[in-house]
Structure formats: structure tokens, C-alpha cells
CSV table of C-alpha atoms and ligand atoms in Angstrom, one decimal:
chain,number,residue,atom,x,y,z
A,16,UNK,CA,138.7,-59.5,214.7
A,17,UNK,CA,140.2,-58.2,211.3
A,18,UNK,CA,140.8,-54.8,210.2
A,19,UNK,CA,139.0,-55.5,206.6
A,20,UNK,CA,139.7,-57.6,203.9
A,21,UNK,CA,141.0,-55.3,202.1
A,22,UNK,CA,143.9,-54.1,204.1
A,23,UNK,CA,145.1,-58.1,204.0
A,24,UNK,CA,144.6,-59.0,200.7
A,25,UNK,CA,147.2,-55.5,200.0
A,26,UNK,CA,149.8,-56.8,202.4
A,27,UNK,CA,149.4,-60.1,200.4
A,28,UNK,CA,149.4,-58.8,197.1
A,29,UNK,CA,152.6,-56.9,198.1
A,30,UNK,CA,154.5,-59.9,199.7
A,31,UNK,CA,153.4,-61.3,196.3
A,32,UNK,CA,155.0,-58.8,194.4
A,33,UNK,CA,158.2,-59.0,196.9
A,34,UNK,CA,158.3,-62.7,196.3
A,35,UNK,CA,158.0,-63.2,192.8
A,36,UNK,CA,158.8,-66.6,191.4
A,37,UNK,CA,158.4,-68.0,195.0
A,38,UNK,CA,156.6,-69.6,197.4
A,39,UNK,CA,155.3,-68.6,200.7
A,40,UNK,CA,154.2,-70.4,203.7
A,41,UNK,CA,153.4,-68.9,206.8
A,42,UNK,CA,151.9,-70.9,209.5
A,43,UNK,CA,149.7,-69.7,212.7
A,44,UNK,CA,151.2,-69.7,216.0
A,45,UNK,CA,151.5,-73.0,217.7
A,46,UNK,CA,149.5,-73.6,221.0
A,47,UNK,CA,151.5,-74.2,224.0
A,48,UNK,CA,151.1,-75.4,227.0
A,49,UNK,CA,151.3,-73.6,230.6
A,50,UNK,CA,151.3,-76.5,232.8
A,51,UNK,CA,150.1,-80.1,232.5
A,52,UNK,CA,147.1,-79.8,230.5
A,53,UNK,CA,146.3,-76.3,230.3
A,54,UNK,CA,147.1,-74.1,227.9
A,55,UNK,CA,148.2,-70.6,227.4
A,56,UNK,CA,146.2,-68.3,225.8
A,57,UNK,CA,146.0,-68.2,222.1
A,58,UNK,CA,147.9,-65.4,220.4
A,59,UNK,CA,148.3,-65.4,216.4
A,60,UNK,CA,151.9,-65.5,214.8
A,61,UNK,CA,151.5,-61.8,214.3
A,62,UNK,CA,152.8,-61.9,210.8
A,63,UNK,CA,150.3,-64.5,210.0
A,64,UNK,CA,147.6,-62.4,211.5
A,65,UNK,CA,148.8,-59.1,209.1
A,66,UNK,CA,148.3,-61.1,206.0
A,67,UNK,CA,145.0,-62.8,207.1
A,68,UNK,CA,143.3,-61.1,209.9
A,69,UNK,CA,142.2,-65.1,210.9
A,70,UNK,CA,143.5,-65.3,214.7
A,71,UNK,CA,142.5,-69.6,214.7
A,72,UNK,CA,145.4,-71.8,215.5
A,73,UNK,CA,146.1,-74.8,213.6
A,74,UNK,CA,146.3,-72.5,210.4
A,75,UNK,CA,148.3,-72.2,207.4
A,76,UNK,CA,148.6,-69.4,204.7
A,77,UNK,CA,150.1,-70.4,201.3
A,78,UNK,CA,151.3,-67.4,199.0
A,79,UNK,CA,151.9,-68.8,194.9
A,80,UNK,CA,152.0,-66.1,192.8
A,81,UNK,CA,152.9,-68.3,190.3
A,82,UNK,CA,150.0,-70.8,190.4
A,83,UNK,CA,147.2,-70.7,187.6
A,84,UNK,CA,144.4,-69.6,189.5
A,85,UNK,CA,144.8,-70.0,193.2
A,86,UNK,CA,147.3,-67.3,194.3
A,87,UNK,CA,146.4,-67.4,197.7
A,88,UNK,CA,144.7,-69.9,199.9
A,89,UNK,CA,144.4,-70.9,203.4
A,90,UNK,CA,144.2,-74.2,205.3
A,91,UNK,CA,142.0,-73.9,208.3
A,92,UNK,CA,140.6,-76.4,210.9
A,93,UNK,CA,137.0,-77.6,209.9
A,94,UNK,CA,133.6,-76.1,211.8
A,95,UNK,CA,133.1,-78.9,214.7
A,96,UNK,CA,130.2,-78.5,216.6
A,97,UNK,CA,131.2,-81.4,219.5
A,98,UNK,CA,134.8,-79.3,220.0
A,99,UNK,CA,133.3,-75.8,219.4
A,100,UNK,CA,130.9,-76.5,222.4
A,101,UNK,CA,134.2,-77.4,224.5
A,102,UNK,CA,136.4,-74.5,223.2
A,103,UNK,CA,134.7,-71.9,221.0
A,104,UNK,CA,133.6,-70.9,217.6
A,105,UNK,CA,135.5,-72.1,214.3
A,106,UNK,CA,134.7,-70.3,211.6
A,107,UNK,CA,134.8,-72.6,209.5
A,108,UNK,CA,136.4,-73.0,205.5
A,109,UNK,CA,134.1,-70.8,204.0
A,110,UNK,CA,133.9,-67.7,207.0
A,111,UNK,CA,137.9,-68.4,206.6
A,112,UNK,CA,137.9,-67.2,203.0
A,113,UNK,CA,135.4,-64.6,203.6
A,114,UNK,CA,137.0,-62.5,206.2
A,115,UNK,CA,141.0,-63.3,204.7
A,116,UNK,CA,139.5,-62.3,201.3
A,117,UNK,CA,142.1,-65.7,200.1
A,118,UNK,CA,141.5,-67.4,196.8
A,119,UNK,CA,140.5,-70.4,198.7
A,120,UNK,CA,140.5,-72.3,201.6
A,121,UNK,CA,140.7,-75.7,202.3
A,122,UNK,CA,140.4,-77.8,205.8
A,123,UNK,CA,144.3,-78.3,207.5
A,124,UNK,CA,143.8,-82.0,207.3
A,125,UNK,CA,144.4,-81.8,203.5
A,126,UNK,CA,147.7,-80.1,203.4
A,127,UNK,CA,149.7,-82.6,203.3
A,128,UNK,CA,147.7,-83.9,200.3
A,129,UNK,CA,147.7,-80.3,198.6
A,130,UNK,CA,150.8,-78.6,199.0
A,131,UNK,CA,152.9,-80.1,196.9
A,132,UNK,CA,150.8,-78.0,194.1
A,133,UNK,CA,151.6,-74.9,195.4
A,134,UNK,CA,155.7,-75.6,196.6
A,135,UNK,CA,156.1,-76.8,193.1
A,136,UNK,CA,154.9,-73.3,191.4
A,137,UNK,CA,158.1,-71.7,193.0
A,138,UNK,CA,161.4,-71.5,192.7
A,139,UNK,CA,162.2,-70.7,196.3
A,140,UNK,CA,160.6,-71.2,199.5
A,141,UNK,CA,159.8,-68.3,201.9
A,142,UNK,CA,159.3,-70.0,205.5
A,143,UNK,CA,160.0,-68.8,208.4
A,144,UNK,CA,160.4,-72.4,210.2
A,145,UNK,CA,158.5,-70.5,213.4
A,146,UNK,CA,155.8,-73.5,213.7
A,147,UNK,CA,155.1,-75.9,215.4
A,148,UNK,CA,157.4,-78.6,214.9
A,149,UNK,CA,155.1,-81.5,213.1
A,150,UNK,CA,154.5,-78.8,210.0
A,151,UNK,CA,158.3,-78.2,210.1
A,152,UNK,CA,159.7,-81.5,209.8
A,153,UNK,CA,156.7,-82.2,207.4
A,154,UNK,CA,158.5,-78.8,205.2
A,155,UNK,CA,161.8,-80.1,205.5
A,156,UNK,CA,161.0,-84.2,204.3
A,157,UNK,CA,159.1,-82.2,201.1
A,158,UNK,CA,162.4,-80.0,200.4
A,159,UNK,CA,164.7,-83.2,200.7
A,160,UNK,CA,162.5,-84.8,198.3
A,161,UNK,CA,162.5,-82.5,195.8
A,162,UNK,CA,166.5,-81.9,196.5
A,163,UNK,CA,166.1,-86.2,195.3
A,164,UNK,CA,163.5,-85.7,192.6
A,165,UNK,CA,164.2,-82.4,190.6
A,166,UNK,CA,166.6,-83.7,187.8
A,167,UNK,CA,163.9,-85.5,186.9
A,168,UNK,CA,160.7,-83.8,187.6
A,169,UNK,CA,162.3,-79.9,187.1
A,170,UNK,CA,160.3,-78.9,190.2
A,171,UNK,CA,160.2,-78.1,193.6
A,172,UNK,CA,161.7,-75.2,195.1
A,173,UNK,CA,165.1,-75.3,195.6
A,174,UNK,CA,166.0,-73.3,198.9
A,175,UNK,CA,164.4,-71.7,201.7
A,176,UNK,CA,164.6,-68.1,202.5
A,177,UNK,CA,163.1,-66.2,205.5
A,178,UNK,CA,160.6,-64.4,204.3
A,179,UNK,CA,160.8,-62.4,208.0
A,180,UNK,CA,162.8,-59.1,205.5
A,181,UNK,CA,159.9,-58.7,203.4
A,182,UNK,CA,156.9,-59.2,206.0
A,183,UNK,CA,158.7,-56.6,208.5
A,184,UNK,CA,159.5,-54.0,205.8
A,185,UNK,CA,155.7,-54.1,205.5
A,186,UNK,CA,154.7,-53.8,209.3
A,187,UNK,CA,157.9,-51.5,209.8
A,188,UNK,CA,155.5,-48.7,207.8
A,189,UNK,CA,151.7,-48.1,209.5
A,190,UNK,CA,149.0,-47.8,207.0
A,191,UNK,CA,146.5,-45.1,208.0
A,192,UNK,CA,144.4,-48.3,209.2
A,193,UNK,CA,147.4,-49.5,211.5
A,194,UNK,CA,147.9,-45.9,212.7
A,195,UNK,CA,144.2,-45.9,214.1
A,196,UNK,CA,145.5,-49.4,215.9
A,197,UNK,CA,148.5,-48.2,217.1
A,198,UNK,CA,146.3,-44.7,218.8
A,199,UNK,CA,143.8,-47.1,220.4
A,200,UNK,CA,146.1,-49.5,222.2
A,201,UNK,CA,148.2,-46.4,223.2
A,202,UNK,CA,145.0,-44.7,224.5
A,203,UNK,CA,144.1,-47.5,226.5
A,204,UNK,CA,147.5,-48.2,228.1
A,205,UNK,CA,147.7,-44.7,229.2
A,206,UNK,CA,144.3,-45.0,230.8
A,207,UNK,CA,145.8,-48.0,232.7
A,208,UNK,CA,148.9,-45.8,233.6
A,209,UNK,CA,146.6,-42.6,234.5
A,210,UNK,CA,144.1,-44.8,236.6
A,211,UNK,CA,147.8,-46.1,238.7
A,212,UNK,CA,148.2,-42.9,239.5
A,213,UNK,CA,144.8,-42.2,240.9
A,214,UNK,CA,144.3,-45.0,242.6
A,215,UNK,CA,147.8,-46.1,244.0
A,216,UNK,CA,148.3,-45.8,247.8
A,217,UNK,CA,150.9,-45.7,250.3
A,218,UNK,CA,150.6,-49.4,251.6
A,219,UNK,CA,150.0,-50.8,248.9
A,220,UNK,CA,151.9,-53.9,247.6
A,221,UNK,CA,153.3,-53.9,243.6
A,222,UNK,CA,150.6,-56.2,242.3
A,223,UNK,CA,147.8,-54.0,243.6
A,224,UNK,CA,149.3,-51.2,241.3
A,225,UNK,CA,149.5,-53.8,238.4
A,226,UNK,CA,145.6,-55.1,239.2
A,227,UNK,CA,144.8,-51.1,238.5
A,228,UNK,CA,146.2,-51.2,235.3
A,229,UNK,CA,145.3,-54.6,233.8
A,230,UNK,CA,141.4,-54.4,235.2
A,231,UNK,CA,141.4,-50.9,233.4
A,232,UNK,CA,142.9,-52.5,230.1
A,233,UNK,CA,140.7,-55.0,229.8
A,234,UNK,CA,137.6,-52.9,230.6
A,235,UNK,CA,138.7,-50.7,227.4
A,236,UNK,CA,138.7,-53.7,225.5
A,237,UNK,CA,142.3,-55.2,225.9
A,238,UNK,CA,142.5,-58.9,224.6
A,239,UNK,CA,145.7,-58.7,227.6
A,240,UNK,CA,149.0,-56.5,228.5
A,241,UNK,CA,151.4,-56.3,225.5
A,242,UNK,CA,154.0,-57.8,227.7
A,243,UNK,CA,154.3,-58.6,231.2
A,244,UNK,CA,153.3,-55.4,233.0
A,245,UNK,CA,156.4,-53.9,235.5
A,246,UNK,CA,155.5,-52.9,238.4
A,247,UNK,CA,158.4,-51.8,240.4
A,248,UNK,CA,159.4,-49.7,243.9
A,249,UNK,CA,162.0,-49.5,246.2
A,250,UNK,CA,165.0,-51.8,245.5
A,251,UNK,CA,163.1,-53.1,242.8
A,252,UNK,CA,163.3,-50.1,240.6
A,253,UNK,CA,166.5,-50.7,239.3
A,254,UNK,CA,165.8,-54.0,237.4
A,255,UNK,CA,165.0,-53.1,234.3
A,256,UNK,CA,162.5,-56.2,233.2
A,257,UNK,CA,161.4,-56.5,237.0
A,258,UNK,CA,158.0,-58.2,236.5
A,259,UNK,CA,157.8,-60.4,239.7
A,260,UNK,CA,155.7,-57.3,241.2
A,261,UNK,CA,155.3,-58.9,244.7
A,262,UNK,CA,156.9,-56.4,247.3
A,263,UNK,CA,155.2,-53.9,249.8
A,264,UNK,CA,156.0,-50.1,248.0
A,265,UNK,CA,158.6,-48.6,250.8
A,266,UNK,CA,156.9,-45.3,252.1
A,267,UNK,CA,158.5,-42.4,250.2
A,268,UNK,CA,160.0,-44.3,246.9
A,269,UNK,CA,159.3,-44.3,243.8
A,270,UNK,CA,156.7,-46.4,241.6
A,271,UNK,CA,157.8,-47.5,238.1
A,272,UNK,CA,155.5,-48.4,235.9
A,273,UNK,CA,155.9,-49.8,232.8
A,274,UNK,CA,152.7,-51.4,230.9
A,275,UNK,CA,151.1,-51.4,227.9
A,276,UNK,CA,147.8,-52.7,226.6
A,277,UNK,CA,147.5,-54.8,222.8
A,278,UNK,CA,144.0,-53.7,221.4
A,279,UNK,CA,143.0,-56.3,218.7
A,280,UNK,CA,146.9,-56.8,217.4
A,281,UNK,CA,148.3,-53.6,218.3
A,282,UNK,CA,150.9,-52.9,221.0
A,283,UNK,CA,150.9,-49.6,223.4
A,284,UNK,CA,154.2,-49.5,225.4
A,285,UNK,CA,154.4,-46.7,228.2
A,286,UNK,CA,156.3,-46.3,231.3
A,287,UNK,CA,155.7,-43.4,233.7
A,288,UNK,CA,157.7,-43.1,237.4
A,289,UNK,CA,155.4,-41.4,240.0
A,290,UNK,CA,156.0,-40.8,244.1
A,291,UNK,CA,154.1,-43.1,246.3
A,292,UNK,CA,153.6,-40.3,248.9
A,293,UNK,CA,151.9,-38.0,246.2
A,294,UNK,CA,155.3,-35.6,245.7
A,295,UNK,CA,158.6,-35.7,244.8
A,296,UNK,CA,161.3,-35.3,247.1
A,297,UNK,CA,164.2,-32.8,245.8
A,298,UNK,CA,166.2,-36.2,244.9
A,299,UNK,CA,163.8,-38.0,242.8
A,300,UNK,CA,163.2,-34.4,241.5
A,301,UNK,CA,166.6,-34.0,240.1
A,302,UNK,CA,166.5,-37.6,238.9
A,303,UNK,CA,163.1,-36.8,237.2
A,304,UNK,CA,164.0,-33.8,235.7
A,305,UNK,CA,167.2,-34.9,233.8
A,306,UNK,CA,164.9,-37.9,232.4
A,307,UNK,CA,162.3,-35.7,231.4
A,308,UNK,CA,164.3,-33.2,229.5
A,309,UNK,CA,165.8,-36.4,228.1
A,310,UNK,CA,162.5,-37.7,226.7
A,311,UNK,CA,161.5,-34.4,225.2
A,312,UNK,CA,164.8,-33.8,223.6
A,313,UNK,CA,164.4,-37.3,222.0
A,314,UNK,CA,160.9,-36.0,221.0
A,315,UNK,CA,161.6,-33.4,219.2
A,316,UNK,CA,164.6,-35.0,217.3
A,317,UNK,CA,161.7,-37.6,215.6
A,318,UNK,CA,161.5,-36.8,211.9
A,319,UNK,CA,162.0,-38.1,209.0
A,320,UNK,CA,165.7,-38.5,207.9
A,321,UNK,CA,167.0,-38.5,211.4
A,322,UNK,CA,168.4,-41.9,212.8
A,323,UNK,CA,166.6,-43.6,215.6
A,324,UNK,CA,170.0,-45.2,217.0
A,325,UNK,CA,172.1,-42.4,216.4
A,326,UNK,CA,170.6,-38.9,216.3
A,327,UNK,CA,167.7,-39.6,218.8
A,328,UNK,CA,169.8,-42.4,220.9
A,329,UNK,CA,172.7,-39.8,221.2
A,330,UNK,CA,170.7,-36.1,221.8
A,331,UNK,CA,169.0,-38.0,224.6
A,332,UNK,CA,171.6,-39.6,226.0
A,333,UNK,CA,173.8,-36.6,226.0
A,334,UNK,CA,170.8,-34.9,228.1
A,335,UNK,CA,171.5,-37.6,230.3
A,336,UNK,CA,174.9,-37.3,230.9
A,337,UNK,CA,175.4,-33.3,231.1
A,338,UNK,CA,172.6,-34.4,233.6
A,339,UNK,CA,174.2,-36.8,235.4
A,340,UNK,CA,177.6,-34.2,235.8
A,341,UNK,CA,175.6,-31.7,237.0
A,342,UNK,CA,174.3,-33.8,239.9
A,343,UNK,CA,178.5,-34.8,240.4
A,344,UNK,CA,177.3,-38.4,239.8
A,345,UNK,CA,179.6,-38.6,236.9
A,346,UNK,CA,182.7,-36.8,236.5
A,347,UNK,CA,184.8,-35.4,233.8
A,348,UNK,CA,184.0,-34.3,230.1
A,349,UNK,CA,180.4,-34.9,228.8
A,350,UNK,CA,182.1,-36.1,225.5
A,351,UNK,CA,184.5,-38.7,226.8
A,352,UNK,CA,181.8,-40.4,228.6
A,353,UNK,CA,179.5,-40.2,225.6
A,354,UNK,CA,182.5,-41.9,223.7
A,355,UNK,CA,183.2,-44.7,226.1
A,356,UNK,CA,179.5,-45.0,226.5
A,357,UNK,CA,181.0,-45.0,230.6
A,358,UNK,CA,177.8,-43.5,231.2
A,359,UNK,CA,175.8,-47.2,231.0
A,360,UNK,CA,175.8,-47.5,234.5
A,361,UNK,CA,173.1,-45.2,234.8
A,362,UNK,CA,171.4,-45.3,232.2
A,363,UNK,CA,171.6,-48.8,230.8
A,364,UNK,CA,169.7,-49.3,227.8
A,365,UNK,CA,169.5,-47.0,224.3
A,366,UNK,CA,166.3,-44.9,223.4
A,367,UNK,CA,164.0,-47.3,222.2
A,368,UNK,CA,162.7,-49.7,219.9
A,369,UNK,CA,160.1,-50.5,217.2
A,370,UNK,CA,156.1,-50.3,218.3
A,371,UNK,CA,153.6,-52.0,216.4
A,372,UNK,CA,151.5,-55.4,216.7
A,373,UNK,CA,154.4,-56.7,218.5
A,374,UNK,CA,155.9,-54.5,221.4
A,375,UNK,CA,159.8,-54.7,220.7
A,376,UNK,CA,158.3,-54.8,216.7
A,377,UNK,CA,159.4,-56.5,213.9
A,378,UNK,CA,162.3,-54.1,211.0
A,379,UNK,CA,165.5,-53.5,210.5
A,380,UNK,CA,167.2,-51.1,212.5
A,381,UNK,CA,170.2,-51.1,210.0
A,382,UNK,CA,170.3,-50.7,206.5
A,383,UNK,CA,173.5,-51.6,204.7
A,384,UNK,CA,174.9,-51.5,207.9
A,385,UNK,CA,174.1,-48.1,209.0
A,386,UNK,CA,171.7,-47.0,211.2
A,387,UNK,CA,168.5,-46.2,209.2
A,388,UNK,CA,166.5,-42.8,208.4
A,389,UNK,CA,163.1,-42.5,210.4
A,390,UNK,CA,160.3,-42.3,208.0
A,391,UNK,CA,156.7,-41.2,208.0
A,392,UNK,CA,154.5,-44.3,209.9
A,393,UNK,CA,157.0,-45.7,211.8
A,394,UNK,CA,156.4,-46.0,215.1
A,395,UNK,CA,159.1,-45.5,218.0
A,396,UNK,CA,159.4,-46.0,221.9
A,397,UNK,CA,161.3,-42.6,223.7
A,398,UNK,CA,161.8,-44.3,227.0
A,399,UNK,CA,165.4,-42.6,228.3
A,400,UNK,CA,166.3,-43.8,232.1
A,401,UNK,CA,168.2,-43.0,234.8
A,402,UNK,CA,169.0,-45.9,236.9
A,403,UNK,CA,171.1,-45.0,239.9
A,404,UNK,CA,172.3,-47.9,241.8
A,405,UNK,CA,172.7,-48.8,245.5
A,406,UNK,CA,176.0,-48.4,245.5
A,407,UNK,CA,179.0,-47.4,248.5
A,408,UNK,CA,180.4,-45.0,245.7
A,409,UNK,CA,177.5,-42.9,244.8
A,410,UNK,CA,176.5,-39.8,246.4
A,411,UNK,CA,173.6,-41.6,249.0
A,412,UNK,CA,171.2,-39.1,248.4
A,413,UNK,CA,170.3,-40.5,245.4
A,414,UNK,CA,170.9,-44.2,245.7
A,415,UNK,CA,168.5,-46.5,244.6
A,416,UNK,CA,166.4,-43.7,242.6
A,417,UNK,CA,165.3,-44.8,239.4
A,418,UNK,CA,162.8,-43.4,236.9
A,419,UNK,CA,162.2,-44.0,233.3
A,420,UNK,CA,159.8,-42.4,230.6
A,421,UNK,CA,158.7,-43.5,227.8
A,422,UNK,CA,156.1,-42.2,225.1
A,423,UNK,CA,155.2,-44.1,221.7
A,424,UNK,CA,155.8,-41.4,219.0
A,425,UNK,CA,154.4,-42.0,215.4
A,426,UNK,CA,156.7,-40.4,212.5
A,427,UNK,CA,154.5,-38.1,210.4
A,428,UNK,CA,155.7,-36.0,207.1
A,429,UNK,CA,156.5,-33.1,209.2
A,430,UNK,CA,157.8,-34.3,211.8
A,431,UNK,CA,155.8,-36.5,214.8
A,432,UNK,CA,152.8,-36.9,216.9
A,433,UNK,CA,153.0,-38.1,220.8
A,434,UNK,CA,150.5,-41.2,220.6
A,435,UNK,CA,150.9,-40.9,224.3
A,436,UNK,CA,150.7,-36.7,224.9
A,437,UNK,CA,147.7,-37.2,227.0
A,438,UNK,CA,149.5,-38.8,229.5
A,439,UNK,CA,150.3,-36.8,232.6
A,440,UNK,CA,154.6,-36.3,232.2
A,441,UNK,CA,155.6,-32.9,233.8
A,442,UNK,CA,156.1,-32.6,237.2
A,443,UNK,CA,153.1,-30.9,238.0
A,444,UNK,CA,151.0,-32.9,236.7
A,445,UNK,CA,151.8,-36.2,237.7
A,446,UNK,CA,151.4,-34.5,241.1
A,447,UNK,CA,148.2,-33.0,240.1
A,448,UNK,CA,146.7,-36.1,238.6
A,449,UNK,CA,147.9,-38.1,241.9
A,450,UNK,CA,146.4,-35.0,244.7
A,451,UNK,CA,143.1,-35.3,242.3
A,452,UNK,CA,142.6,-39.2,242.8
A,453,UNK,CA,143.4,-38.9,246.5
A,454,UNK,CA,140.6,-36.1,247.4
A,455,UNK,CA,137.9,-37.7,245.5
A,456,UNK,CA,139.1,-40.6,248.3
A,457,UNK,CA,138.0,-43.5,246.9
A,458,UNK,CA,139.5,-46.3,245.7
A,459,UNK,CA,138.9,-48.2,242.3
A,460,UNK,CA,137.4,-50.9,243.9
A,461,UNK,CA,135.6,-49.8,246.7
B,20,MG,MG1,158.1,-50.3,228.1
B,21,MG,MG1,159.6,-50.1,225.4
């Protein structure tokens, strides 16, 4: 469940330091429902989850750096035995203090009784106002209180900041621990992705594709997909967030898929486009090549120093486009197109995003309002795409022929290291890797 005490009570102590006079509350994730009386699953507020490792809902976490001897505490529901034999384990007040390594914890049915002796050690309030809505409205009546009482009394916080900048500057920077995360839930998505490959066949519909990866996530030890896995062919690979993953695969196109595993909190994001029929036709080829050298030029412009958004974004993108001209789909001069970003309606979105315990992961992408230096243990997405569409205008060789590729890529002193390298990528050997599930013949589930 937790990644040890001791890498929570750090990113505490240095929120703590980040805070200073203040005082931080940060609140587990609300349940929700899915329909009528069932719920979704549980998943923590990940930032709560980073400073406690304690995944129960109906959880708070104060931070009072401030207060005379308890700096850190959390309110957790009570053990229960009638409810636990309905829904599960608690573990309880003292398991909860154990495992978060807090000063104390105390059951959630006394906050409303305690908190006022931890919001009154601070100046200013971090909270994020991401609970559910009862805890909320109970923050806000405290603060207008205090707005009433402090010319008298002297205390109570005075304002509310979000204390998202400080939390996310954190996660934005994988400790050696996190970095063993981030490699496990990577390893285990590509498995998914590899195991697609084997095992998909001409015939088969989208969701049998997707049932391959998510049976082979969850029997490496995935708590569920990191997002809603794409599974996408024919006219379908064109929408970028296609999830719906119902239709037939179309003899001859493409597959697209685009999955990722979490593994205890951490988030693997990896897309790979493969051909249904086991080989690429000289279209898809083309299409596939120009993506590919896209991806590795990205690659190999992660290091420390360079800009995600501008020097990776751009040397990819201008792969793309000399691409693109070369196959006459665009016209003209490499640079203009670059300039008037004309070249969007191929390749739609930028290089990539954040990767950590959430999948489009929490930082800044700016500082002072430019775009900011990678640094050793961030973690990136390299997903370039060439989306061509269905179009009257467009040479009809290639209409309809997407493919995207995307690797998570960890920043490292020297340069970076390819969470994802053992996943087939080249030509070859996503045609390799298909040929070898076909002859051993069987199917995943036979
Ligand atoms: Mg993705
Ligand atoms: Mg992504």
C-alpha cells in the first residue's frame, strides 16, 4: 500500500518547510457514485496519497508546522467490524498513524471538534477546496468566522491559498523510490501492449484487443488502467481520445493502441500503432516511418536544460512536417508551416505531457512564463502523431491512416532512459513480435 513511511513523512516535512507560518489541509478523495447505489471504485486524491501513503476515503491530513507538538495529524474513519464485514478492512486510528508515520491520528468524526486548534496556528490556509462538498462548506463557515472574530481573538488564518504549486513541484521531481514506481507501471503496460500484439486477430472486434491488455495488467498486479484504455481501428483511428472501442477491426487497417497500467499510484502511458493483417502496407509504412523518426528525434532531445514544449515539441514536430512534404501531403516551406502551426491538421496535439501517479501529471509547464528546463527525475510522454484524415483533398492512398507513438522517458543527469525501450517500436519488430504470436497459434484465452 505505501512506499514507507519515510518517503511520506519527507514530502511532509518539505511541504512543511514550503509552508511555513501556514496551515495545510488536504482531504482524501470523495467517493462517488456510478449509478444509483453503486459506487465507483475508490481511488485516493493522489496528492493526499504522496503525503500519507493511507488510500481510505473519508480522510483528512492536517499540516501545522506551527503547532506545539502535533505537526502533523490525520483524521481517519474508526475500525468498524459490522461495516468492515460489508466493505473491507479499516485500519483503524492507530494502523493510520503507523503506516503515515503522522504525529497523530484522530477518528474523522472529531474534526469538526479539533480543527479549529490547528487553522488557528497559521496565518494562511493551504486547501485545495477538491473535497467533497460537506468538508468544503464546513472550511469556508470556519474562515468566515474567523474573518468575524479575529480583531478580537488575533487568530484564524486569514486567506486560502492552493497549496496545488508546492505539492506538484514535489511530484514534478521522482525520488529514486518514485522512479522504481514509475519503471513498474511502465513495465506492465508495455506487457499489456506486447501481449495486443500477440494475441490480436484479424476478426477481431476493438474491445477484444482492450480485454488483452487490461486481463494482462491486472495479472501483473494493476489496481486498473491509468485512464480509459483506447482501442482504435479503421475510421476510428483518427479520434484522438476514442475510448468507445466497440467496432469490428476492418481487414487491413491499422490498430491504435493507447493504454497504460497504474501499479500502486503510479501511471505507465504507452501507445503503439500495429497492422491487423501482421504487415504494413507501403502507406501505413510511410505514415509509420515519419512518426517513428519523430519519436526518436524527440528522444534524443531529452536532457536536462532542454525545454519539453519548445526544443522537444518543435525537433519532433519539424520531423513531422519535412515528413509530411515529402509524402506531398503538405505543400510549401517546412518553416512557414512550422510558424503557422498549419501543420495541426495532421498532427494535432504537442509532444507530450507530465507522467507520474497521475497520467497527464501534476507541475508547471511554465515558469515565469516561459517554457521550463527539463531536469533530472522528471518524467515525460514522447507520443508524436500523424493523423491523416478522410478527406476529398488528401492524396487517398493515405486517408484515414493514423498512427501515434508514445514512450515514457525519465530525465537522468546525462541525459535520459526509455522506461518503455523494451517495447517492440521499429518496424521489424512489431512485425516480428506479431508473426511470433501468430505461429505459436494460440490465443490468450484458449
Ligand atoms: Mg497515451
Ligand atoms: Mg500520453
Amino acid at each position: 500500500m505505501s512506499s514507507g513511511t519515510s518517503d511520506h513523512q519527507r514530502r511532509r516535512d518539505m511541504v512543511m518547510t514550503g509552508i511555513g507560518d501556514g496551515v495545510a489541509l488536504f482531504a482524501s478523495a470523495p467517493e462517488t457514485i456510478r449509478t444509483h447505489d453503486s459506487e465507483h471504485p475508490y481511488r485516493q486524491n493522489t496528492d493526499f496519497y504522496y503525503l500519507t501513503g493511507f488510500d481510505e476515503p473519508q480522510s483528512v491530513l492536517i499540516l501545522a508546522p506551527s503547532h506545539p507538538e502535533i505537526r502533523s495529524c490525520l483524521f481517519v474513519r474508526r475500525k468498524d467490524k459490522q461495516q468492515e464485514i460489508w466493505n473491507g478492512q479499516r485500519l483503524g486510528l492507530k494502523e493510520a498513524k503507523r503506516l503515515s508515520g503522522v504525529d497523530a491520528a484522530y477518528p474523522i468524526e472529531e474534526l469538526d471538534q479539533r480543527i479549529d486548534s490547528f487553522l488557528e496556528t497559521g496565518d494562511l490556509l493551504y486547501y485545495a477546496f477538491d473535497a467533497d462538498k460537506s468538508l468544503n462548506d464546513q472550511v469556508v463557515a470556519r474562515l468566515m468566522r474567523y474573518r468575524r472574530s479575529r480583531a478580537r481573538s488575533g487568530r484564524g488564518p486569514r486567506g486560502v491559498l492552493d497549496p496545488g504549486p508546492l505539492v506538484h513541484e514535489l511530484r514534478l521531481r521522482k525520488s529514486p523510490a518514485d522512479v522504481v514506481g514509475m519503471k513498474r507501471a511502465v513495465d506492465v503496460s508495455a506487457e499489456g501492449h506486447l501481449a495486443a500484439m500477440r494475441y490480436a486477430r484479424p476478426g477481431m472486434r476493438e474491445y477484444e484487443i482492450e480485454a488483452i491488455v487490461e486481463y494482462v495488467f491486472t495479472s501483473r498486479g494493476a489496481q486498473s488502467p491509468a485512464y480509459p484504455s483506447i482501442v482504435a481501428s479503421g475510421a476510428n483511428l483518427t479520434t484522438i481520445h476514442y475510448s468507445t472501442n466497440r467496432e469490428r477491426v476492418p481487414n487491413g487497417s491499422l490498430v491504435l493502441v493507447d493504454a497504460g497500467a497504474e501499479v500502486d499510484y503510479y501511471c505507465g502511458d504507452l501507445t503503439r500503432t500495429f497492422p491487423i493483417s501482421g504487415t504494413f502496407s507501403p502507406e501505413q509504412r510511410a505514415i509509420y516511418e515519419i512518426v517513428l523518426a519523430s519519436n526518436l528525434k524527440a528522444i534524443e532531445t531529452c536532457k536536462p536544460g532542454k525545454t519539453f514544449n519548445a526544443d522537444v515539441n518543435d525537433a519532433a514536430a519539424r520531423v513531422l512536417v519535412d515528413g509530411l512534404l515529402h509524402l506531398g501531403l503538405l505543400a510549401g516551406s517546412a518553416q512557414e508551416h512550422l510558424e503557422k502551426e498549419t501543420h495541426k491538421r495532421f498532427t494535432i496535439h504537442r509532444i507530450g505531457h507530465w507522467l507520474g501517479m497521475d497520467t497527464h501529471d501534476v507541475g508547471s509547464y511554465r515558469v515565469n512564463g516561459d517554457w521550463r528546463p527539463l531536469e533530472p527525475g522528471m518524467v515525460v510522454t514522447i507520443e508524436p502523431g500523424l493523423y491523416i484524415p478522410a478527406e476529398p483533398d488528401i492524396d487517398e492512398r493515405f486517408r484515414g491512416i493514423a498512427v501515434r507513438i508514445e514512450d515514457d522517458v525519465l530525465i537522468t543527469p546525462s541525459g535520459h532512459d526509455v522506461l518503455s525501450a523494451r517495447l517492440a517500436k521499429s518496424i521489424p519488430d512489431v512485425e516480428e513480435v506479431i508473426a511470433q504470436g501468430r505461429a505459436s497459434g494460440s490465443a490468450l484465452f484458449a
